[in-house]
Coordinates of N, CA and C in Angstrom, one line a residue:
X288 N -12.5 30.2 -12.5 CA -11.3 29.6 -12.0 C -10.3 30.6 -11.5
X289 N -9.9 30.1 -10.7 CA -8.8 31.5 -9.6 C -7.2 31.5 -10.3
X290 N -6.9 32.8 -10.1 CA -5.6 32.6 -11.2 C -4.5 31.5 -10.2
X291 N -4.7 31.1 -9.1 CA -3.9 30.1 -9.0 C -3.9 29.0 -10.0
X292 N -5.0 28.4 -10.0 CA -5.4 27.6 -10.3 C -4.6 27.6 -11.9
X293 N -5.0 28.5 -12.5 CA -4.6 28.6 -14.2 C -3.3 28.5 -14.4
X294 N -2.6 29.2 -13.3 CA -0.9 29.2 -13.5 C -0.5 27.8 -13.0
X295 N -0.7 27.4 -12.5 CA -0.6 25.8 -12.0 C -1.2 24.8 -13.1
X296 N -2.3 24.9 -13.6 CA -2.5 24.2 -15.2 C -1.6 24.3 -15.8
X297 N -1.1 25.4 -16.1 CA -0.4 25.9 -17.0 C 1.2 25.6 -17.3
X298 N 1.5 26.0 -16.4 CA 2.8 25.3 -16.1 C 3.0 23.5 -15.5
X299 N 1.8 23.9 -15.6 CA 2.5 21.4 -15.8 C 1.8 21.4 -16.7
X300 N 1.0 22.0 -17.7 CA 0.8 21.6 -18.9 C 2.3 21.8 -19.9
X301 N 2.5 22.5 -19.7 CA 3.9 23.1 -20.7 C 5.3 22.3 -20.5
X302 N 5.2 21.7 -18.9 CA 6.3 20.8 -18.5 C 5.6 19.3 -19.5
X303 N 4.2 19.2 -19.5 CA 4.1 17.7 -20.4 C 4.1 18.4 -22.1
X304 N 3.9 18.7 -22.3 CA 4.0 19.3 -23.7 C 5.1 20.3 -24.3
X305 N 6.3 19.3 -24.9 CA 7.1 19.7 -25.0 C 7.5 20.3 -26.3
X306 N 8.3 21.5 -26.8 CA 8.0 22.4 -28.4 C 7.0 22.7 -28.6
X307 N 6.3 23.5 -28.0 CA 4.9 24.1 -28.0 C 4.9 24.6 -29.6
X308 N 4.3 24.2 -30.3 CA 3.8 25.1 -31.7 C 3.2 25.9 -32.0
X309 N 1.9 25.9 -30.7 CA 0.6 26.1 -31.1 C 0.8 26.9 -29.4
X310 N 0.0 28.7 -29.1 CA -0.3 28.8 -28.0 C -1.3 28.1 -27.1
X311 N -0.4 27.7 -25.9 CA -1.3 27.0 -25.1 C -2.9 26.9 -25.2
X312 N -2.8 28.1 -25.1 CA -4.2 28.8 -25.0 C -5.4 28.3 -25.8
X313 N -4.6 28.4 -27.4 CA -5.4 27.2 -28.1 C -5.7 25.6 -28.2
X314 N -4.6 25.1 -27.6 CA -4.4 23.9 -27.7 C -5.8 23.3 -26.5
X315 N -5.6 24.3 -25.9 CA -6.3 23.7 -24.6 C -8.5 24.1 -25.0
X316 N -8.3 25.6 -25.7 CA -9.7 25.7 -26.2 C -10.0 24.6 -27.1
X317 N -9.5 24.0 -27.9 CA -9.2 22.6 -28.9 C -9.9 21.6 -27.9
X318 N -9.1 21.3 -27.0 CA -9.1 20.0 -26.3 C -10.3 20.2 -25.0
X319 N -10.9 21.2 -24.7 CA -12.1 21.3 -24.0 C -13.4 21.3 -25.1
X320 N -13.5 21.9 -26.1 CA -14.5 21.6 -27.0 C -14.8 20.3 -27.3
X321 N -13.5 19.7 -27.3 CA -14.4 18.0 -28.3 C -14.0 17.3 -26.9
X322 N -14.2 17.4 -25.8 CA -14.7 16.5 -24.6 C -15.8 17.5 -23.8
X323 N -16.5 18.6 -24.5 CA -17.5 19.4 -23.6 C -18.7 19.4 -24.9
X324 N -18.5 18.8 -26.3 CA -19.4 19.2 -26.9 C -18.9 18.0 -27.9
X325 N -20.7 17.0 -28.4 CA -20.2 15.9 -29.3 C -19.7 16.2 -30.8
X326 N -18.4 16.4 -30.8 CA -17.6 17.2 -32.3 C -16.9 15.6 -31.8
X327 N -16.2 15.6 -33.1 CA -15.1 15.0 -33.9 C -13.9 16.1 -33.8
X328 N -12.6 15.3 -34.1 CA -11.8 16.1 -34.5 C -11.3 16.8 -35.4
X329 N -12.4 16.1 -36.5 CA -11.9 16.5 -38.0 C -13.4 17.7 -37.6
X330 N -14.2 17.7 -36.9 CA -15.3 19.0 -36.9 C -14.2 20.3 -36.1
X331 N -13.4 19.7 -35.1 CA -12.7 20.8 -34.2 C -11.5 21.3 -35.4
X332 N -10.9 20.6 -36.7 CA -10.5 20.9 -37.8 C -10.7 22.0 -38.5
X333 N -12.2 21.5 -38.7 CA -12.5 22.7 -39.5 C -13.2 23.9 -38.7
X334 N -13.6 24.3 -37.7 CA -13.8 25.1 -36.6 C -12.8 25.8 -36.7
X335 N -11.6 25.2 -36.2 CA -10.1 25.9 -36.1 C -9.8 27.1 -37.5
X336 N -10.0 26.2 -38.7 CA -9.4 26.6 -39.9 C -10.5 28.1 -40.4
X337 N -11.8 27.7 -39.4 CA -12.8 29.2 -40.1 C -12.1 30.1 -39.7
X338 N -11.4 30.2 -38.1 CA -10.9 31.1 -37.1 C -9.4 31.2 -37.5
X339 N -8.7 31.1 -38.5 CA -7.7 31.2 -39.3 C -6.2 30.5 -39.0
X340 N -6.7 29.2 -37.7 CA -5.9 28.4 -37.2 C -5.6 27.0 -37.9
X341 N -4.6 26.6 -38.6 CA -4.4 25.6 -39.5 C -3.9 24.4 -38.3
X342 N -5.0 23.6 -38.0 CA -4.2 22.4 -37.4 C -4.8 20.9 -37.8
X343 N -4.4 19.7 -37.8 CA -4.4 18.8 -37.9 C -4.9 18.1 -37.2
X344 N -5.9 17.1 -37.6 CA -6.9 16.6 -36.6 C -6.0 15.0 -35.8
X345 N -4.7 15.0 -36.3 CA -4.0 14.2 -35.5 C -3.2 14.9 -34.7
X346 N -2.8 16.2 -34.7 CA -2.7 16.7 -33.9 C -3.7 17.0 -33.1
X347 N -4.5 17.2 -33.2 CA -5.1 17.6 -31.8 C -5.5 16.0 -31.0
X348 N -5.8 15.4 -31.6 CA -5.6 13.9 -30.8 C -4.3 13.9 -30.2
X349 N -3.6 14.0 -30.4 CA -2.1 14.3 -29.8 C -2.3 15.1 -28.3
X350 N -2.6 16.0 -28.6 CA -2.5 17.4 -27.9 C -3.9 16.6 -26.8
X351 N -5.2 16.3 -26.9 CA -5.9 15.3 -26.2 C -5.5 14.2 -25.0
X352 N -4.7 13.3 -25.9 CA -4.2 12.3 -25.2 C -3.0 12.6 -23.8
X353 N -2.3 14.0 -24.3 CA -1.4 14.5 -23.3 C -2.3 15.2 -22.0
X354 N -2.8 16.0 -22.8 CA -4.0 17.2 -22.0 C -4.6 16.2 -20.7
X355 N -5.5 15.9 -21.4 CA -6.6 15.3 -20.8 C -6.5 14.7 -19.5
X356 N -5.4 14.0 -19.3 CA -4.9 13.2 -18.2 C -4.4 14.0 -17.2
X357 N -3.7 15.3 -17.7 CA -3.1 16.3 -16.5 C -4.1 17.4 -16.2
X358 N -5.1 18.0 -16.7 CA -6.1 18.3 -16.2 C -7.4 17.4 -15.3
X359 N -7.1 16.0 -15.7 CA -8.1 15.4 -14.4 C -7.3 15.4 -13.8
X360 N -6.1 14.7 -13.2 CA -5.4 15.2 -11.9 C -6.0 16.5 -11.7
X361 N -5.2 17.5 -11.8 CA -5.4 18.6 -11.0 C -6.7 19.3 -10.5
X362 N -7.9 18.8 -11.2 CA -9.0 19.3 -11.1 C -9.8 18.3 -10.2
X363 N -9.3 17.1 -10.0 CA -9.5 15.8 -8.7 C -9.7 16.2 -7.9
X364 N -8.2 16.7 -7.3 CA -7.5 16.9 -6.1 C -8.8 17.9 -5.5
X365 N -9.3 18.6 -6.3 CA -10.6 20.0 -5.9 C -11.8 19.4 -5.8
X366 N -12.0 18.2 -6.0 CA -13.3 17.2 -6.2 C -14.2 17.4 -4.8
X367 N -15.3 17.8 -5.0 CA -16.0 18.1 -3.9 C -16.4 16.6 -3.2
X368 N -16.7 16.4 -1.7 CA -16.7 15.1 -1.1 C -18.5 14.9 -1.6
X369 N -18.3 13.6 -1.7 CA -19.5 13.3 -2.0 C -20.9 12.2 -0.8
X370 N -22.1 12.0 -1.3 CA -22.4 11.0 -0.5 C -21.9 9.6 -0.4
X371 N -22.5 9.1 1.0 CA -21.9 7.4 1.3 C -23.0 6.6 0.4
X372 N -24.0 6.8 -0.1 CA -24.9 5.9 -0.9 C -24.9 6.1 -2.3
X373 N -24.2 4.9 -2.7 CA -23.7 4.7 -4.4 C -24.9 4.3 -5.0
X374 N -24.6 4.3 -6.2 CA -25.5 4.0 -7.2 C -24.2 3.3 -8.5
X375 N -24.4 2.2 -9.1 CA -23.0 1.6 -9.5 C -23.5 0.9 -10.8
X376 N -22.9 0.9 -11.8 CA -23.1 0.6 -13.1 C -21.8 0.7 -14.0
X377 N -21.8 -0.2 -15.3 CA -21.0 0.0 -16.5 C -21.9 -0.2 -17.4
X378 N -21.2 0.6 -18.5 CA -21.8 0.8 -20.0 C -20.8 1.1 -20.6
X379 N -21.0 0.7 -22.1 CA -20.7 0.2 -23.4 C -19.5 1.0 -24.2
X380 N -18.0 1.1 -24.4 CA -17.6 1.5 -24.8 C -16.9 1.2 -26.3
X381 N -17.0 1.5 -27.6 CA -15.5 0.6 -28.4 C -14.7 1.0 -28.4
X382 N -13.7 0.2 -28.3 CA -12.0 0.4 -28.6 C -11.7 -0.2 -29.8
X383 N -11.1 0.1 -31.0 CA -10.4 -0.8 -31.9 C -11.5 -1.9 -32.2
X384 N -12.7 -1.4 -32.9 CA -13.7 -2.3 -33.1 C -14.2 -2.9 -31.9
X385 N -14.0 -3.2 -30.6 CA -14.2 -4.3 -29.9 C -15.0 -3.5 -28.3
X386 N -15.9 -3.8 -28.2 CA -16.8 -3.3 -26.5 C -15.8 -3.5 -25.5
X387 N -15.9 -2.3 -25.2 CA -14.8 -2.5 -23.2 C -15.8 -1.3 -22.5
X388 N -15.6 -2.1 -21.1 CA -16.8 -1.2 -20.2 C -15.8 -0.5 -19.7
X389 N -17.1 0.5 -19.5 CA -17.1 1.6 -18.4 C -17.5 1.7 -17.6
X390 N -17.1 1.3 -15.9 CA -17.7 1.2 -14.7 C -17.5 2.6 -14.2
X391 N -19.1 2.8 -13.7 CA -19.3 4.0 -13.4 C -20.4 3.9 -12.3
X392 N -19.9 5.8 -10.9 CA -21.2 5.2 -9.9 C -20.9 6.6 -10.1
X393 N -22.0 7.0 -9.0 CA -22.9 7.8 -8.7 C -23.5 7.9 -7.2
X394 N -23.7 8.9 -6.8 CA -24.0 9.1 -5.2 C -25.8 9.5 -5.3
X395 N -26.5 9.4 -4.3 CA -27.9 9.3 -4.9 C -28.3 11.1 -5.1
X396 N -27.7 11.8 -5.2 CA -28.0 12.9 -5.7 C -27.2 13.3 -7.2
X397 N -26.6 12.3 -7.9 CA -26.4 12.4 -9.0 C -25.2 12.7 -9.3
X398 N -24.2 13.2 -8.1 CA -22.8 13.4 -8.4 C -22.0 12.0 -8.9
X399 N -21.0 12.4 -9.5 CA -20.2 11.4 -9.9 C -19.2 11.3 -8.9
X400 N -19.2 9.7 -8.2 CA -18.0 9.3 -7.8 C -16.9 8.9 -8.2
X401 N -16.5 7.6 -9.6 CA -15.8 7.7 -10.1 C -15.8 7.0 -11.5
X402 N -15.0 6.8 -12.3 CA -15.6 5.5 -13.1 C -14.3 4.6 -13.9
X403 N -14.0 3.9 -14.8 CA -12.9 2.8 -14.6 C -13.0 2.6 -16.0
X404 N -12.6 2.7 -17.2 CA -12.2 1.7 -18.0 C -11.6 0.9 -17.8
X405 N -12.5 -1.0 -18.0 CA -11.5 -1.8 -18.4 C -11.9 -2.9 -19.9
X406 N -10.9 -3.4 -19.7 CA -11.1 -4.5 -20.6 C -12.2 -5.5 -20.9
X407 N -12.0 -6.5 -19.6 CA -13.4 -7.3 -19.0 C -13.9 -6.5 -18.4
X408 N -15.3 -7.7 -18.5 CA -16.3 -6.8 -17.4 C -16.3 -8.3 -16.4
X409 N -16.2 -8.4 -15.2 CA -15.7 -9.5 -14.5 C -15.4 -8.7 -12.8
X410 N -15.1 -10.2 -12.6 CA -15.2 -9.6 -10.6 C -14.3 -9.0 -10.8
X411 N -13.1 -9.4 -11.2 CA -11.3 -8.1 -10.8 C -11.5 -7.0 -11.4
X412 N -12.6 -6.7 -12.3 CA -12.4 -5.5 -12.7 C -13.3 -4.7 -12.0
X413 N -14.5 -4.9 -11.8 CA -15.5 -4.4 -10.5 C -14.6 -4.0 -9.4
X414 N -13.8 -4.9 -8.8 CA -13.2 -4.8 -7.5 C -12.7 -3.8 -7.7
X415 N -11.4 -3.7 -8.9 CA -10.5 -2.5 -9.1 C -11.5 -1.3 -8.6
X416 N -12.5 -1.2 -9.8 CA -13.4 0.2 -9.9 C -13.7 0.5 -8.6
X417 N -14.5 -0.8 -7.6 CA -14.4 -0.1 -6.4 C -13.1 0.6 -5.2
X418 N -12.4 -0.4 -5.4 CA -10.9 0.4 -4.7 C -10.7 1.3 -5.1
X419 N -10.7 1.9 -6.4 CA -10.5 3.2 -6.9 C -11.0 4.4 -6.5
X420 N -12.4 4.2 -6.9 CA -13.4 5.3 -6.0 C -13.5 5.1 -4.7
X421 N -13.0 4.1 -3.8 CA -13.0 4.0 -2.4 C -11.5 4.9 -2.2
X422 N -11.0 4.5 -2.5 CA -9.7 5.0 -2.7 C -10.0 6.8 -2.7
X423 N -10.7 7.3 -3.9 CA -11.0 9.0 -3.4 C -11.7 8.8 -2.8
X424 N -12.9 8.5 -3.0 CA -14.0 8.5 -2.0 C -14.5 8.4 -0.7
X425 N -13.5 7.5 -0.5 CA -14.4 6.8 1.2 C -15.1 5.6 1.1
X426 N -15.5 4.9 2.2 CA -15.9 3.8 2.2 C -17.8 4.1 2.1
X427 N -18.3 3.6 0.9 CA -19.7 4.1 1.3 C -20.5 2.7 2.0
X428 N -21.8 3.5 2.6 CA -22.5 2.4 3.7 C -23.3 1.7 2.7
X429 N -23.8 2.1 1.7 CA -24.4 0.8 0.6 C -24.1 1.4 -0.8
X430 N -24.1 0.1 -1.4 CA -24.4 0.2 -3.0 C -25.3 -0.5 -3.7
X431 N -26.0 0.4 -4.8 CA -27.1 -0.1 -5.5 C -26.4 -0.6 -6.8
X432 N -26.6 -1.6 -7.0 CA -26.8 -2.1 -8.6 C -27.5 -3.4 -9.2
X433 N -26.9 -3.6 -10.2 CA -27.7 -4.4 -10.8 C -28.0 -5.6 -10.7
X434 N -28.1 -6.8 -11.4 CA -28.0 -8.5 -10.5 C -27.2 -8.5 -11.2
X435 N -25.9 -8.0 -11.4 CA -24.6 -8.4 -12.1 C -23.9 -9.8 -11.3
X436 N -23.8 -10.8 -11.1 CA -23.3 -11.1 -10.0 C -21.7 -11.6 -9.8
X437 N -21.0 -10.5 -11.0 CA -19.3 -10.0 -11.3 C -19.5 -9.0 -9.8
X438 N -20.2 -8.1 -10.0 CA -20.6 -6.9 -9.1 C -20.8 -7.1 -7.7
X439 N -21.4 -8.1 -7.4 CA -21.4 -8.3 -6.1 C -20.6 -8.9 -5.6
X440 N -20.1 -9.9 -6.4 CA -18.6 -10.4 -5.9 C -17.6 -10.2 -5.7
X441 N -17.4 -8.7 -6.6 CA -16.6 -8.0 -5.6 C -16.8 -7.0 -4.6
X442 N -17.7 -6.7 -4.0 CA -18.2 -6.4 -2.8 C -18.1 -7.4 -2.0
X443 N -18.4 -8.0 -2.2 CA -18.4 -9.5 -1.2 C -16.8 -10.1 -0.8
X444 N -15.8 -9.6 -1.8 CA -14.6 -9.7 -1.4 C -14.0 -8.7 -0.7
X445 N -14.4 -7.6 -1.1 CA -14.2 -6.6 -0.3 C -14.6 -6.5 1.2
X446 N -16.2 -7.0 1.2 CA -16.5 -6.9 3.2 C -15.8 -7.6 4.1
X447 N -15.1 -8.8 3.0 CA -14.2 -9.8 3.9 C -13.4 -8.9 4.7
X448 N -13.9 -9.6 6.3 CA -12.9 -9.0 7.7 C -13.1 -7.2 7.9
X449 N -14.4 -6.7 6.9 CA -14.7 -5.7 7.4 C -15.6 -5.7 8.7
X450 N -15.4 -4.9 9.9 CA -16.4 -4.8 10.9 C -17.4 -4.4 10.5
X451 N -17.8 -3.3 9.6 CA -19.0 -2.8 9.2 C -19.2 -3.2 7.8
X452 N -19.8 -4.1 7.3 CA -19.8 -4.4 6.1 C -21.2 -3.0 4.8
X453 N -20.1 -3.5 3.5 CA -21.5 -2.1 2.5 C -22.4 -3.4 2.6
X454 N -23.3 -2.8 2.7 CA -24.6 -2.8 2.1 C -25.0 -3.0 0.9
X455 N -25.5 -4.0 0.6 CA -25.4 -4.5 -1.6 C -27.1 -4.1 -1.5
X456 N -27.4 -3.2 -2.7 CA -29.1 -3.7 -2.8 C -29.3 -3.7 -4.0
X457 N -29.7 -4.6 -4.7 CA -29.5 -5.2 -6.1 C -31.0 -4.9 -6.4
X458 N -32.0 -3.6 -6.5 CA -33.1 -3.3 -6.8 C -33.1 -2.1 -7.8
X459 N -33.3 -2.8 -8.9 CA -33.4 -1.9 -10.9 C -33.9 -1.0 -10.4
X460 N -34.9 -0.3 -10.0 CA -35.1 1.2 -10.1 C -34.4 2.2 -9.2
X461 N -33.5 1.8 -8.3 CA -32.8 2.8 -7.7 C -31.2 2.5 -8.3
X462 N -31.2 2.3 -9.5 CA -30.1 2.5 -10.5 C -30.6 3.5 -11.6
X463 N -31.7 3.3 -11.6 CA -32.0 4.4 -12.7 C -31.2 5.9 -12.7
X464 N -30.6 6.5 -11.7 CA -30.5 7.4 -11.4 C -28.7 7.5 -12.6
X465 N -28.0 6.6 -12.2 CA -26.7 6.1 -13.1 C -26.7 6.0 -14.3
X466 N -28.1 5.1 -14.4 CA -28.3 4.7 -16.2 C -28.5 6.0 -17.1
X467 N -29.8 6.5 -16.4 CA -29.6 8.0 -16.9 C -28.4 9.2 -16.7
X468 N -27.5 8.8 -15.8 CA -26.3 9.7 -16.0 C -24.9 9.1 -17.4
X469 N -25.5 7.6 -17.7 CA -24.1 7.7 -18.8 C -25.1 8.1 -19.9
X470 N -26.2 8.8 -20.0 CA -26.2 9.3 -21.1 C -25.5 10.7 -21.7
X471 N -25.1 11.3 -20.4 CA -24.3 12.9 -20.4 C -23.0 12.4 -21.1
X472 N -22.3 11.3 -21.0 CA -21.1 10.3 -21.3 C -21.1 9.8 -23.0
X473 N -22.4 9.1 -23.1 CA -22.7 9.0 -24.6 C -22.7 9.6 -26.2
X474 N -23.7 11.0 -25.3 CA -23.9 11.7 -26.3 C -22.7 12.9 -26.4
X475 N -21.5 12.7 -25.5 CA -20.1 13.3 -26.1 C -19.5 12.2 -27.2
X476 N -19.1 10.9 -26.4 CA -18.4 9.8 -27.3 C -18.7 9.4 -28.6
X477 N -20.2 9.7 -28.7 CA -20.7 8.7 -29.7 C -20.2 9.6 -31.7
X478 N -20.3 10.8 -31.6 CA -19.4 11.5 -32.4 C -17.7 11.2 -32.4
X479 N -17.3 10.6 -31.8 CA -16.1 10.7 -31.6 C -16.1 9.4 -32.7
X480 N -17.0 8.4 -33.1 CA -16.4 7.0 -33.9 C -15.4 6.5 -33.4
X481 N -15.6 5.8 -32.5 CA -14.6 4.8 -32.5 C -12.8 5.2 -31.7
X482 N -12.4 4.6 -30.9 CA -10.8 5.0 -29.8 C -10.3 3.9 -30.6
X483 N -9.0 4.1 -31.0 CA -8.1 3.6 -31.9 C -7.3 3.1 -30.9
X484 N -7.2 2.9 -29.3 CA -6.6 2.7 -28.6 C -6.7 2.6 -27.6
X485 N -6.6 1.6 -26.6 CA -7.0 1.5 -25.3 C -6.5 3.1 -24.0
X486 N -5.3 3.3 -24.3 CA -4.6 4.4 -23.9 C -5.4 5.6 -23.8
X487 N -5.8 5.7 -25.5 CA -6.1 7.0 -26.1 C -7.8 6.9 -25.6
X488 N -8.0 6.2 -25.1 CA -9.6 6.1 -24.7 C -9.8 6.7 -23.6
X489 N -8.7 5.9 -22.5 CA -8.6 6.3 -21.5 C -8.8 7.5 -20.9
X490 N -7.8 8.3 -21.9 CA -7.4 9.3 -21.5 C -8.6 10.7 -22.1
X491 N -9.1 10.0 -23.0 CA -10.6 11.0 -23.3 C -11.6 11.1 -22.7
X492 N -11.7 9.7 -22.4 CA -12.9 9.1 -21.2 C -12.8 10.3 -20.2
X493 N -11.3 10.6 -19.6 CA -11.0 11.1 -18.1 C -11.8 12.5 -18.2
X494 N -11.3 13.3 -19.7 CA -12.1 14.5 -20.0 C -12.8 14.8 -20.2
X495 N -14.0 14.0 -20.5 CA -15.0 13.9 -20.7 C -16.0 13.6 -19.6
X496 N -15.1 12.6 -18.6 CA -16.0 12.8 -17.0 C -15.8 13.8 -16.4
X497 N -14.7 14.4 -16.8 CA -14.6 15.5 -15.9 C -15.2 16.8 -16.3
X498 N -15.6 17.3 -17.7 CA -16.5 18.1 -17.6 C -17.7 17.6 -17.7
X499 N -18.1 16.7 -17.3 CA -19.5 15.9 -17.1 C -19.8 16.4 -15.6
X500 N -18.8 16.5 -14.5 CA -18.6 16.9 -13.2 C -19.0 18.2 -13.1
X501 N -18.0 18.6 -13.7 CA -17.8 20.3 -13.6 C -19.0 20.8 -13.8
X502 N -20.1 20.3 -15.3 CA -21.4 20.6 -15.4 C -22.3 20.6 -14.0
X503 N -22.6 19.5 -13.6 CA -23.0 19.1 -12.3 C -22.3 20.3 -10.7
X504 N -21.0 20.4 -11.0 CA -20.9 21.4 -10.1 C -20.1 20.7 -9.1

């Protein structure tokens, strides 16, 4: 990472985190371990405590929920352009005891385009997900997924009054490529037991795709 780059983390990390207790420095090696490796907070606890650092595993959920969201901004904006042929899927999240998806695509060389927690899984939320990554992304020329048919309906609202309409192709093995990418997704979350919060999910989710990215390059 180029020292621009770090002094510009750095300083809008410090503007969102306010009475620093803890050097940055740590707060941030805290909060890249348990969205780069499947730990708990109470494992990043005691990790901390061998290395003679006394912190609280609600603290660092704290220090997470702020983090996480200002490092995917800034590490976005550097998001390399990707291909126009998607690959599109959600999978399985809990919040508060209860499944909320994760819409997620993929370009057919495996990069991540983008992905959406919501509540429902339904046409408005599809649609959202797509505006969103259309939104960074670009308009792509087709998308593969499943016979969801929440999924294509919102594609289908979307081509309305397009001159060039996407391309839907609703054939299971050229999704394989997605299915096998939320497992890089899984086997971070699934240590984590359970988001106590729609918010706080959100905002782990974001870190957790994002060094899912960074891996990929």
């Amino acid at each position: 990472m180029d020292d621009f780059r770090k002094s510009l983390i750095k300083s809008t990390l410090r503007k969102v985190l306010k009475r620093l207790h803890y050097p940055l420095e740590v707060m941030m090696l805290c909060v890249r371990w348990y969205v780069a490796y499947p730990l708990s907070f109470r494992h990043i606890e005691e990790m901390m405590g061998e290395r003679g650092v006394v912190v609280d595993h609600a603290t660092l959920h704290r220090w997470a929920v702020k983090i996480l969201p200002v490092l995917a901004k800034i590490f976005r904006s550097r998001k390399r352009s990707v291909g126009r042929s998607w690959r599109m899927d959600e999978t399985y999240i809990k919040v508060k005891g209860q499944w909320k998806y994760l819409y997620r695509a993929v370009d057919k060389q495996g990069m991540t385009m983008d992905f959406l927690l919501t509540a429902k899984r339904d046409m408005a939320a599809a649609k959202r997900f797509f505006n969103k990554a259309m939104g960074a992304n670009g308009d792509p020329d087709k998308v593969a997924m499943d016979e969801s048919g929440a999924n294509k309906a919102a594609i289908d609202a979307i081509n309305i009054g397009r001159v060039q309409p996407i391309v839907v192709r609703q054939v299971k093995y050229l999704n394989n490529i997605v299915e096998q990418d939320h497992r890089g997704i899984k086997r971070i979350t699934k240590p984590m037991l359970n988001f106590k919060s729609f918010r706080s999910a959100s905002a782990v989710l974001a870190g957790v795709e994002l060094m899912h990215m960074i891996r990929k390059g």
